[in-house]
Short mmCIF file of C-alpha atoms in Angstrom, two decimals:
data_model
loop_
_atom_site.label_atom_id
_atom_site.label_comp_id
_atom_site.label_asym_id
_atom_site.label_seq_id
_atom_site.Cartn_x
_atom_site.Cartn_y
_atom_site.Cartn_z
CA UNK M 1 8.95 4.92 -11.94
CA UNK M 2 8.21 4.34 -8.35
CA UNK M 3 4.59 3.82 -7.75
CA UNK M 4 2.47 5.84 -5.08
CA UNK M 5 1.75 3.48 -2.05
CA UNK M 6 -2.15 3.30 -0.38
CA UNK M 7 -2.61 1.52 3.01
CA UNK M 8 -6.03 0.87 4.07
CA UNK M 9 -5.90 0.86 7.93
CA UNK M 10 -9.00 0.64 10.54
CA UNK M 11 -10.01 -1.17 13.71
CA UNK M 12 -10.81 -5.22 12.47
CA UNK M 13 -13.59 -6.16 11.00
CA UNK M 14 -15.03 -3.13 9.25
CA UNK M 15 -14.45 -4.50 5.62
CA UNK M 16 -10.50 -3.49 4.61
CA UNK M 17 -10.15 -6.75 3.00
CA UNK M 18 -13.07 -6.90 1.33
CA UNK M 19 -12.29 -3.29 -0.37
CA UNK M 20 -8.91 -4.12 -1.07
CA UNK M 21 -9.76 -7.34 -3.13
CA UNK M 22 -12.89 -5.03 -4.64
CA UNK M 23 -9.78 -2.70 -5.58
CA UNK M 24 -7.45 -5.47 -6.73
CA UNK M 25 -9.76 -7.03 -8.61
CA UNK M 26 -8.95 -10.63 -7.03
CA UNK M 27 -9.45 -12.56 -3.70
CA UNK M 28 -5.95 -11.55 -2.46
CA UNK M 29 -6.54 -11.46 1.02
CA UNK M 30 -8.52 -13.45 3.31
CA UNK M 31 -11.82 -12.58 3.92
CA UNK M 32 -13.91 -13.90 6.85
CA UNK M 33 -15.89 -12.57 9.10
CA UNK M 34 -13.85 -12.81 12.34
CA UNK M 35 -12.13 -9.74 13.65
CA UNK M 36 -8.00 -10.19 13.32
CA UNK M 37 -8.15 -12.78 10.35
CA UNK M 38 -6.14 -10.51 8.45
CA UNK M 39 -2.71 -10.76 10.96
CA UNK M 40 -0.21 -9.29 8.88
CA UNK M 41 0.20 -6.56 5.57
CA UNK M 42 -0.96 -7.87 2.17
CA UNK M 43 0.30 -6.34 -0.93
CA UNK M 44 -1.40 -5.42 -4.02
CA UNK M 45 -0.80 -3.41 -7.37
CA UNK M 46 -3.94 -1.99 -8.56
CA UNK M 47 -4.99 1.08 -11.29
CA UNK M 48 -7.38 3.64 -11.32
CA UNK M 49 -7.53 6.25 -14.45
CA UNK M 50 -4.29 4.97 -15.60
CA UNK M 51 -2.69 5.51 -12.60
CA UNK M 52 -0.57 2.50 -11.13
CA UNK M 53 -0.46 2.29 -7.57
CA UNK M 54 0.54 -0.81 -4.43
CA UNK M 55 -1.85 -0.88 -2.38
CA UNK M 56 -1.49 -2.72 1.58
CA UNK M 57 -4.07 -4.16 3.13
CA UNK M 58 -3.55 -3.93 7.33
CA UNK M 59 -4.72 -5.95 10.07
CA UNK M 60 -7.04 -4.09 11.71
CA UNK M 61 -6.27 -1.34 14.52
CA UNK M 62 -7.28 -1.70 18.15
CA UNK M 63 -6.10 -1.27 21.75
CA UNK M 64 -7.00 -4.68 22.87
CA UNK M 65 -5.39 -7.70 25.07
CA UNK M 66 -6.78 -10.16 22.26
CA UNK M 67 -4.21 -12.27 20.45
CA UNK M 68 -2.38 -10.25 17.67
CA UNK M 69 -3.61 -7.15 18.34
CA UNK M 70 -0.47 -5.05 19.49
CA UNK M 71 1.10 -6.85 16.84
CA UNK M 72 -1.07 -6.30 14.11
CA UNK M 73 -1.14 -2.12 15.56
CA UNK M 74 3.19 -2.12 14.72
CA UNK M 75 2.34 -3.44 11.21
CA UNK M 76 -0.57 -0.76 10.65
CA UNK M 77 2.25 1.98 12.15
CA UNK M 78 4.41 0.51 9.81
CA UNK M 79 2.19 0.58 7.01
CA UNK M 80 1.40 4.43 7.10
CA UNK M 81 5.21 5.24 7.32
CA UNK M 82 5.35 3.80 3.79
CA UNK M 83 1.86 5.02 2.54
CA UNK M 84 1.73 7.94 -0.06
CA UNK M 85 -2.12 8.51 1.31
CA UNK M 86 -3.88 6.47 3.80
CA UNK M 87 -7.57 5.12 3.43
CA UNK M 88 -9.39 5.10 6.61
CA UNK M 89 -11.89 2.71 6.72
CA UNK M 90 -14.82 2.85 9.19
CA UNK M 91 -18.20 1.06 9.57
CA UNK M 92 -21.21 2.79 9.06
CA UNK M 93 -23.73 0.47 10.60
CA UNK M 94 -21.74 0.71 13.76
CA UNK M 95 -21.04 4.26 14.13
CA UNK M 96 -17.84 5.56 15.65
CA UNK M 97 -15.99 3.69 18.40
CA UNK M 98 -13.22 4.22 20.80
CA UNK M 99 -11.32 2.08 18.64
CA UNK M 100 -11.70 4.45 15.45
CA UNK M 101 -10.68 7.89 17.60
CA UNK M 102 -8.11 6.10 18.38
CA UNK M 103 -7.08 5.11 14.55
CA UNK M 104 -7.67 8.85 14.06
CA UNK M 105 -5.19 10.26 16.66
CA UNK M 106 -2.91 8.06 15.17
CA UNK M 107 -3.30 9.00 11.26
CA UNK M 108 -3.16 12.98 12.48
CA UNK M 109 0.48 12.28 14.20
CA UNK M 110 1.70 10.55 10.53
CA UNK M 111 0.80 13.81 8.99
CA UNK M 112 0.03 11.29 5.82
CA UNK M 113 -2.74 12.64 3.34
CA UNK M 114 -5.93 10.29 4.56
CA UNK M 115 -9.29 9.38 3.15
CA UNK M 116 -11.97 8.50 5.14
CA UNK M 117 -14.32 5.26 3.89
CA UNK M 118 -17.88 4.46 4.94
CA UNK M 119 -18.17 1.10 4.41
CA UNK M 120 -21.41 -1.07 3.85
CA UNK M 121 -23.32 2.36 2.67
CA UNK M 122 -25.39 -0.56 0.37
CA UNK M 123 -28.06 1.66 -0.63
CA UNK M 124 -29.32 5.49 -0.33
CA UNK M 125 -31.52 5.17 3.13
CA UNK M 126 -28.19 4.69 4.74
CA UNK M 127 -26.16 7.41 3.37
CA UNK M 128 -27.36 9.63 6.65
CA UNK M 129 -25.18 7.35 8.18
CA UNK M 130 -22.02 9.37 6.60
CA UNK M 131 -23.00 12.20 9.11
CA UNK M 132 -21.79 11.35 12.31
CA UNK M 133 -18.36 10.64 10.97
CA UNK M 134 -17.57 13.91 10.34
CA UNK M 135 -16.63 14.23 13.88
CA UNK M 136 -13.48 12.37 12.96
CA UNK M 137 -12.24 15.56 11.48
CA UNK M 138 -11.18 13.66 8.16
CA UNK M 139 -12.92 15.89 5.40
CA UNK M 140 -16.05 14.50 3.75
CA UNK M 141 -16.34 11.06 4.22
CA UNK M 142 -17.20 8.48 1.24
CA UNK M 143 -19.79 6.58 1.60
CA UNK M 144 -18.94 2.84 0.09
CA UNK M 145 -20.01 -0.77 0.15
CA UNK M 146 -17.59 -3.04 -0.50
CA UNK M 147 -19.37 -6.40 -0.74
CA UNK M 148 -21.62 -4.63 -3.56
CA UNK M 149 -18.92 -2.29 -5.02
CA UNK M 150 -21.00 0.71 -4.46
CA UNK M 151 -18.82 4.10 -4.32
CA UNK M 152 -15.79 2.85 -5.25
CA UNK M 153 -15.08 4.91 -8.47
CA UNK M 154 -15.54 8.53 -5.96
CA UNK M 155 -13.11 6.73 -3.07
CA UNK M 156 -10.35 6.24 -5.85
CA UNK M 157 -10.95 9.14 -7.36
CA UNK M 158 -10.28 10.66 -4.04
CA UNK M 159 -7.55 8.15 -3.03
CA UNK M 160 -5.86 9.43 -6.42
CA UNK M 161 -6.19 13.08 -6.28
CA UNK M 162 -4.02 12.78 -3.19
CA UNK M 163 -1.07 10.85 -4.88
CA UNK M 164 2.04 13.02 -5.10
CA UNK M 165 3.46 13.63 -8.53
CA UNK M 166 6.19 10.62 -9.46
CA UNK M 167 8.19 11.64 -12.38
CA UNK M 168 10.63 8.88 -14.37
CA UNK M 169 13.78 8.16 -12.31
CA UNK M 170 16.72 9.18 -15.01
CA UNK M 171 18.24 6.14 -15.65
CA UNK M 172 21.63 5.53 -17.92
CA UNK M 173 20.65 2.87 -20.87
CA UNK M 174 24.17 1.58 -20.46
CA UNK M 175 23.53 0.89 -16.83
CA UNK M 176 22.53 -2.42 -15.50
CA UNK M 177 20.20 -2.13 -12.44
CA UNK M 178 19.77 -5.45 -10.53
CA UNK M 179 18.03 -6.14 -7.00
CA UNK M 180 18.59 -9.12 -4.46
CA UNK M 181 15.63 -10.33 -3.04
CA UNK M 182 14.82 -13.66 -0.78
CA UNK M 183 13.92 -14.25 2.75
CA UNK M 184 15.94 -12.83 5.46
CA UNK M 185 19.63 -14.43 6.29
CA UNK M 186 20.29 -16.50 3.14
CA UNK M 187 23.40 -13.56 2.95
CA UNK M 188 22.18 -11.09 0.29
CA UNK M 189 24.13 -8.06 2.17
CA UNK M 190 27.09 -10.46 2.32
CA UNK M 191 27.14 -11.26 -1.01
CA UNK M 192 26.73 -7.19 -1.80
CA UNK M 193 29.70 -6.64 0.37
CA UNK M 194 31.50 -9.86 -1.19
CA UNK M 195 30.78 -8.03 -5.08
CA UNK M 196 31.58 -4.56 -3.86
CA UNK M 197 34.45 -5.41 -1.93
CA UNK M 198 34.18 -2.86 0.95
CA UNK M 199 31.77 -3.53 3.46
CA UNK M 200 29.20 -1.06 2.17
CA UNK M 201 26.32 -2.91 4.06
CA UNK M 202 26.08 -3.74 7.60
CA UNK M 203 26.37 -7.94 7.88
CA UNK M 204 24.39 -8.93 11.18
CA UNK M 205 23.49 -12.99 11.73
CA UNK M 206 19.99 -11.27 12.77
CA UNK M 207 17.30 -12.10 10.14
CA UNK M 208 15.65 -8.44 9.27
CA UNK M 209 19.36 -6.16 10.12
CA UNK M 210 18.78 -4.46 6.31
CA UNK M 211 16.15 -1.79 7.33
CA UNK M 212 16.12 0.18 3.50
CA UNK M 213 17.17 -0.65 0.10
CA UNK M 214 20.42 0.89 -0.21
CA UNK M 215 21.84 1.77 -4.10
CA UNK M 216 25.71 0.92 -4.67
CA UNK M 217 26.81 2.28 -8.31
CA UNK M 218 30.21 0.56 -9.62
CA UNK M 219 31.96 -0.61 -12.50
CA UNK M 220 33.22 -3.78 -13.93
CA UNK M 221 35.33 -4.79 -16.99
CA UNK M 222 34.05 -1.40 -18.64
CA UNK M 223 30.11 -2.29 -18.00
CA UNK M 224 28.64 0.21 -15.18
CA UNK M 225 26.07 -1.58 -12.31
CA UNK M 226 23.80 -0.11 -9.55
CA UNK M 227 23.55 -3.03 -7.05
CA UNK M 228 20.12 -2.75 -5.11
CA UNK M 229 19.95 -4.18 -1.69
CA UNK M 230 16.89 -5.07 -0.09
CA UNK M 231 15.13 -5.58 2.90
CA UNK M 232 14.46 -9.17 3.46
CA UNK M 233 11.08 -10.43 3.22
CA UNK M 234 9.30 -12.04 5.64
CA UNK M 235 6.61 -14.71 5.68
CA UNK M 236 2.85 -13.25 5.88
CA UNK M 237 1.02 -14.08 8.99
CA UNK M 238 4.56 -14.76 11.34
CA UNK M 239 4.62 -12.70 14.45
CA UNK M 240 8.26 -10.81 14.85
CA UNK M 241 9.30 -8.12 17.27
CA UNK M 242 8.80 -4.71 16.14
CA UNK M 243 12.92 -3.82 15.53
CA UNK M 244 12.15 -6.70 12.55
CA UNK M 245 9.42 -6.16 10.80
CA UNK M 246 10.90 -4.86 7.82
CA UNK M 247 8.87 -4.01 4.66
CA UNK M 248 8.61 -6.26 2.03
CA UNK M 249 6.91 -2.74 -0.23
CA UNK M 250 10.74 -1.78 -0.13
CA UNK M 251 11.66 -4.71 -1.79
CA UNK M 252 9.11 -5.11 -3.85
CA UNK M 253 9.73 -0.78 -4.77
CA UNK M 254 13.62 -1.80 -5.90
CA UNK M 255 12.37 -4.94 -7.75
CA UNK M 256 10.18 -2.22 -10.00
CA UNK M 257 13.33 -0.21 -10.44
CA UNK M 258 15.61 -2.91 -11.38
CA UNK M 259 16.59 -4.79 -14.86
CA UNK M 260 17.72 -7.79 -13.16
CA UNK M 261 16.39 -9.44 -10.23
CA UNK M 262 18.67 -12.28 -8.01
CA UNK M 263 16.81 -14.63 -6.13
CA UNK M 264 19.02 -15.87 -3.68
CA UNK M 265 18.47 -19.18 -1.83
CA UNK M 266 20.24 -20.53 0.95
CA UNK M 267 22.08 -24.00 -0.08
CA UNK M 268 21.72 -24.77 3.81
CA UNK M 269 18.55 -24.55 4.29
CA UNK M 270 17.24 -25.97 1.37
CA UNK M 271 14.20 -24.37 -0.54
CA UNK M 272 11.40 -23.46 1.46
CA UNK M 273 7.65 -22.27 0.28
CA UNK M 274 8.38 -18.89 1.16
CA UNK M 275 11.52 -18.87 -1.39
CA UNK M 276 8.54 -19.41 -3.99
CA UNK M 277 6.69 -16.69 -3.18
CA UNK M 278 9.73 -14.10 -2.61
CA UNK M 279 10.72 -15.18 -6.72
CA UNK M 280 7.00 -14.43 -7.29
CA UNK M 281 7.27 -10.67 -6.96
CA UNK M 282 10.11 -10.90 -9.36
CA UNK M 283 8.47 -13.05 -11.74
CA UNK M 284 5.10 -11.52 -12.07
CA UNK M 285 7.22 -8.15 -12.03
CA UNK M 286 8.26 -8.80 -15.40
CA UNK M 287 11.66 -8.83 -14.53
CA UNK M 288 15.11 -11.11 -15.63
CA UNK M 289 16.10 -13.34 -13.25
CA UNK M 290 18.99 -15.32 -11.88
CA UNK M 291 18.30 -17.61 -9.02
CA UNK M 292 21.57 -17.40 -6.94
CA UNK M 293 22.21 -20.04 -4.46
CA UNK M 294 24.95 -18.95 -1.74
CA UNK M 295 26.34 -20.31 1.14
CA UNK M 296 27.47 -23.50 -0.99
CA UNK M 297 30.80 -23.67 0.38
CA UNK M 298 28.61 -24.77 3.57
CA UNK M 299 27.45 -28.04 1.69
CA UNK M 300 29.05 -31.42 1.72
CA UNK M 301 29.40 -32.92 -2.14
CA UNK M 302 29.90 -35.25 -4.60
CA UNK M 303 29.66 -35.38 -8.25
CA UNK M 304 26.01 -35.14 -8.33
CA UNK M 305 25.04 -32.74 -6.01
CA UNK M 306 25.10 -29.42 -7.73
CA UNK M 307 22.88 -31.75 -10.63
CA UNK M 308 20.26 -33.08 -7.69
CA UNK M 309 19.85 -29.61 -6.32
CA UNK M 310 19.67 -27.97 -9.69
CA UNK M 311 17.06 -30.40 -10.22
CA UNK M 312 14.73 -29.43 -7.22
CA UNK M 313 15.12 -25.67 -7.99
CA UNK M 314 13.42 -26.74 -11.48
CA UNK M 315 10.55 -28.97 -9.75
CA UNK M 316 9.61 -26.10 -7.33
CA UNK M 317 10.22 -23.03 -9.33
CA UNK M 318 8.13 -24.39 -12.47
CA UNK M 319 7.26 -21.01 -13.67
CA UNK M 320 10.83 -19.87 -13.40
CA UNK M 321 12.00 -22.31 -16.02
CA UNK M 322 14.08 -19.51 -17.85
CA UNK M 323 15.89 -18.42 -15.24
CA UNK M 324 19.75 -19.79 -14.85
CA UNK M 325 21.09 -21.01 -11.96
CA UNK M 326 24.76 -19.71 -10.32
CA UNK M 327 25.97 -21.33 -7.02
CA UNK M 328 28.13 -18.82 -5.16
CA UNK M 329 29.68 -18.25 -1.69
CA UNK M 330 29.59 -14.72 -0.10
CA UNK M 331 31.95 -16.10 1.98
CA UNK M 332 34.96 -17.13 -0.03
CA UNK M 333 33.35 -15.75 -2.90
CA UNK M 334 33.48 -18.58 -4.90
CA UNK M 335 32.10 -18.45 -8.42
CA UNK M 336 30.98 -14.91 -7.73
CA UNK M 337 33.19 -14.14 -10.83
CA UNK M 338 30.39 -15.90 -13.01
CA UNK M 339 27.59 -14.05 -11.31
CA UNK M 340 28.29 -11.27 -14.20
CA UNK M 341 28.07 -12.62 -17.26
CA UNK M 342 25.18 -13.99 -16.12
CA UNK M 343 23.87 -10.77 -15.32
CA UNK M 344 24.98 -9.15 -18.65
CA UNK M 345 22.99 -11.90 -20.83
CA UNK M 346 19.56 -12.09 -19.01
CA UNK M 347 20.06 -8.34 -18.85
CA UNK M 348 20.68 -7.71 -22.96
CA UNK M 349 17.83 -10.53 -22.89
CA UNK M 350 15.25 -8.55 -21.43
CA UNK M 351 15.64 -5.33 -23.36
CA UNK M 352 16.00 -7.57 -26.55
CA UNK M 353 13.79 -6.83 -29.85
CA UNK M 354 13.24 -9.41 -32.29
CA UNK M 355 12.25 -8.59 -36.07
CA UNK M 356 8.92 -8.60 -37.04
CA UNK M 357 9.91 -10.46 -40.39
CA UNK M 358 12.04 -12.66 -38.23
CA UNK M 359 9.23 -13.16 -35.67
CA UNK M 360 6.66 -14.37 -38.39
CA UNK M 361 8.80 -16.75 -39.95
CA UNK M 362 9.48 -18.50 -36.29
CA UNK M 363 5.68 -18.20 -35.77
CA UNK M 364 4.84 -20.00 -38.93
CA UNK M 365 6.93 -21.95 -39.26
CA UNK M 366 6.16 -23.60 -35.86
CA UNK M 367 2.51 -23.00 -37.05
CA UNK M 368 2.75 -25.14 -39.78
CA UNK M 369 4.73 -27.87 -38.29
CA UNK M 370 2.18 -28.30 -35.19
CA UNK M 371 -1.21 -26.23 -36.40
CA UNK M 372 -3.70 -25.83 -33.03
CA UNK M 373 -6.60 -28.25 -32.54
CA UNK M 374 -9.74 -28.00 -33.10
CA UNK M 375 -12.06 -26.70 -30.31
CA UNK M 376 -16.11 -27.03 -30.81
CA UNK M 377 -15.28 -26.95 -35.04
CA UNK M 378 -13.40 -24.29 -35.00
CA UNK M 379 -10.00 -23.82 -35.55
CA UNK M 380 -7.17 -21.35 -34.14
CA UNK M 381 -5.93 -18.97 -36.94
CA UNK M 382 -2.59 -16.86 -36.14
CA UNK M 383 -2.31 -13.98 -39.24
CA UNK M 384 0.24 -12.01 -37.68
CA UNK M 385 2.64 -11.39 -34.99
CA UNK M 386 4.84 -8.48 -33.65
CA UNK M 387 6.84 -7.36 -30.55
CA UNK M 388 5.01 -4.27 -28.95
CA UNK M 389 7.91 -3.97 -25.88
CA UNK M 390 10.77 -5.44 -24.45
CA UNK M 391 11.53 -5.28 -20.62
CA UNK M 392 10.44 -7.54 -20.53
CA UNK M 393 10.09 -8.90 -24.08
CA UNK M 394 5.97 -8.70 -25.12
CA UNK M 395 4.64 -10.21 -28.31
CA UNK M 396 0.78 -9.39 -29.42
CA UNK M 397 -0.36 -12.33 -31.84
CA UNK M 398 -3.04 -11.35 -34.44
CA UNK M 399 -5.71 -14.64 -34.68
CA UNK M 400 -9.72 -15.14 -35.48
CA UNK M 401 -10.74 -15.89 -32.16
CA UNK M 402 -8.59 -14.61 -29.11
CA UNK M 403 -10.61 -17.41 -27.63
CA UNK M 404 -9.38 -20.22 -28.78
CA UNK M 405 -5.95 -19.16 -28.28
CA UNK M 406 -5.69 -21.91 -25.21
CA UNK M 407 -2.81 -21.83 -22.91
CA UNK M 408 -1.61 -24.84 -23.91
CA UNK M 409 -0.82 -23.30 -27.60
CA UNK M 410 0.56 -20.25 -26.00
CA UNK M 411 2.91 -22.60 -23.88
CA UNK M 412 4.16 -24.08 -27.40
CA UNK M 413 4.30 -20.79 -29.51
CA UNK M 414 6.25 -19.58 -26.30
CA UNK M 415 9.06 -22.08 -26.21
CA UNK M 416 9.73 -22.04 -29.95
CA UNK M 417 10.23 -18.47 -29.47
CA UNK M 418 12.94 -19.14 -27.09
CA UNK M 419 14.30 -22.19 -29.04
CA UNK M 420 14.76 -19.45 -31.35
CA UNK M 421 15.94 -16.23 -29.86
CA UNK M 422 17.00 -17.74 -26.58
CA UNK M 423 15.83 -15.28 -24.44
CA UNK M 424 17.96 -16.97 -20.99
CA UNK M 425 16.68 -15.53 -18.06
CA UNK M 426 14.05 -13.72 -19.01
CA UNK M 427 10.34 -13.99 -18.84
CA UNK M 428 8.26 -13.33 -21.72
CA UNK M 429 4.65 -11.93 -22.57
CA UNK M 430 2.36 -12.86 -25.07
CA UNK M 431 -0.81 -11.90 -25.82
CA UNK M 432 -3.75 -12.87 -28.24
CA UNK M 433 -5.79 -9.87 -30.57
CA UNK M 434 -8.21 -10.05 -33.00
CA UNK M 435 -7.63 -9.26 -36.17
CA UNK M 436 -9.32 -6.68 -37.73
CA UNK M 437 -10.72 -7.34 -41.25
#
């Protein structure tokens, strides 16, 4: 299912990061107080009620001839085109300025469902404050404070009520859905067009030409695919004309609908920091993944240099340990032909289900063999474990404490499981209950 989007949008420096990390639950975005610190869209998942939801945080709106400003105006516009509902966030100590009618006008031309925050209503004398913005003509405004907290339960209840009604996209069991994510111009639409064989996507040397995620359906040796391409995604905080600034929400939108995510790297270019936080989104996603590294017909070789860069992949992408690793050429499509029975594996992979009979005698057994230390004089006890999901594959372990189940332990429990069951290109989830007596 395709989660609702909320973008927070209002002139700088009236509190959207600080509400968005309130929201998130974690220090994702910067916050300082300096108008413009936040230059470019941040992106979020977040719940409310049991209702899953991305959230974007904005830089801040205003007509201004101050550095970033114009710029950081496109990437608001562009946030409200792919907002769901919009939350308008003002600042009540300041009262209304030219810069928030203007936010207004704006938000009445998207036609976009909007609620209107209050922010740093921090106690009851100031909720006269709420008054004036009326004027705005956004309904009742909600009074909040986000460096206390205050009001956030009636925003999201608001925020919520608003969401359209996303039902389960119908998707065949026998079909394998995969994505292509990475930065812009290390070839994913030429490698789409290379595995389709038609030239079903525009191929432009212009980082940014893939505007949309566009679904191919086809068939191979009996097994049916929907290829996903994606927009590429672009580093936070870089300034890029407006024709560019594609959304990295799309991408992130068909990595939720896909089985089977490939990261693609450019064997040019090397590996860059922003390749690590592209195979992030997959990652923490939940999703399989195959890190695909095109453009290797470009690279001069020996005997060793498919090891060496093999080798780097696995010293920068630590937490992607599982995934394998194809090198392909769009181009001459070399090895492309292997790209699918990779995909089929990781695939079957993530959907597997193990046992439960099976599962405890792997957990024992690896119990027994290495039991966990002792922390303060007490030791871990694991009674029981079982698989509660697959896509990806989740175990819940039954012990004591949940507290002394240490990451360390987790680590080990973890890779005896896939000494085990394999589990190739797939990431795994396991969690620690208590059991009850």
């Amino acid at each position: 299912m395709t989660k609702p989007v909320l973008a927070i949008v209002g002139r700088p420096n009236v509190g959207k990061s600080t509400i968005f990390n309130r929201i998130a639950g974690d220090r994702i975005s910067i916050v300082e107080d300096i108008p413009g610190v936040t230059r470019d869209r941040i992106y979020s998942s977040a719940e409310w009620l049991n209702t899953e939801f991305n959230m974007i945080d904005t830089g801040g709106i205003e007509i201004s001839d101050a550095p970033f400003m114009s710029q950081m105006k496109e990437q608001a516009e562009l946030a409200i085109q792919e907002a769901d509902v919009i939350l308008f966030l003002v600042d009540g100590m300041n009262g209304i300025t030219a810069a928030d009618e203007e936010v207004a006008k704006m938000l009445f031309r998207s036609k976009k469902p909007v609620v209107l925050g209050v922010n740093k209503i921090d106690n009851p004398e100031r909720k006269e404050l709420l008054y004036e913005f009326y004027s705005l003509g956004m309904g009742d405004p909600v009074g909040v404070s986000g460096t206390h907290g205050i009001g956030l339960g009636d925003l999201l209840d608001r925020v919520v009520s608003h969401f359209p009604e996303h039902t389960e996209e119908e998707k065949d069991e026998d079909t394998i859905y995969f994505s292509l994510i990475g930065r812009p111009n290390v070839g994913k639409s030429s490698m789409v067009n290379a595995i389709l064989g038609k030239d079903r996507v525009i191929v432009s040397d212009i980082a940014g030409t893939t505007r949309d995620a566009i679904d191919s359906n086809f068939e191979r040796e009996g097994q049916k695919y929907v290829i996903i391409d994606t927009a590429g995604m672009r580093k936070r905080g870089k300034v890029y004309e407006t024709t560019e600034k594609y959304s990295v929400m799309r991408a992130m939108r068909a990595i939720e609908r896909s089985d089977v995510v490939l990261m693609v790297i450019d064997a040019e270019e090397g590996i860059i920091e922003q390749d690590k936080k592209v195979a992030g989104f997959a990652h923490e996603a939940g999703k399989a993944v195959v890190i695909v590294v095109n453009k290797w017909d470009a690279v001069e070789k020996d005997d060793k240099t498919m090891q060496k860069f093999e080798q780097k992949i696995r010293d920068h992408f630590l937490y992607l340990s599982y995934a394998p690793i194809v090198f392909v050429s769009a181009l001459t499509k070399q090895r492309l032909h292997q790209l699918f029975p990779v995909i089929n594996q990781v695939a079957e992979n993530h959907s597997l289900r193990v046992q439960t009979n099976v599962l405890n005698e792997v957990v024992m057994d690896a119990v027994a063999m290495n039991p966990a230390p002792m922390d303060n004089g007490k030791r871990l006890k694991i009674n029981y474990a079982t698989q509660v999901a697959s896509k990806p594959p989740t175990f819940v372990i039954f012990v004591n404490d949940p507290e002394l189940f240490h990451f360390s332990y987790k680590r080990f429990l973890e890779n005896r499981i896939r000494e085990t069951f394999g589990f190739i290109g797939t990431p795994i989830k396991i969690f620690a209950r208590k059991k009850n007596d």
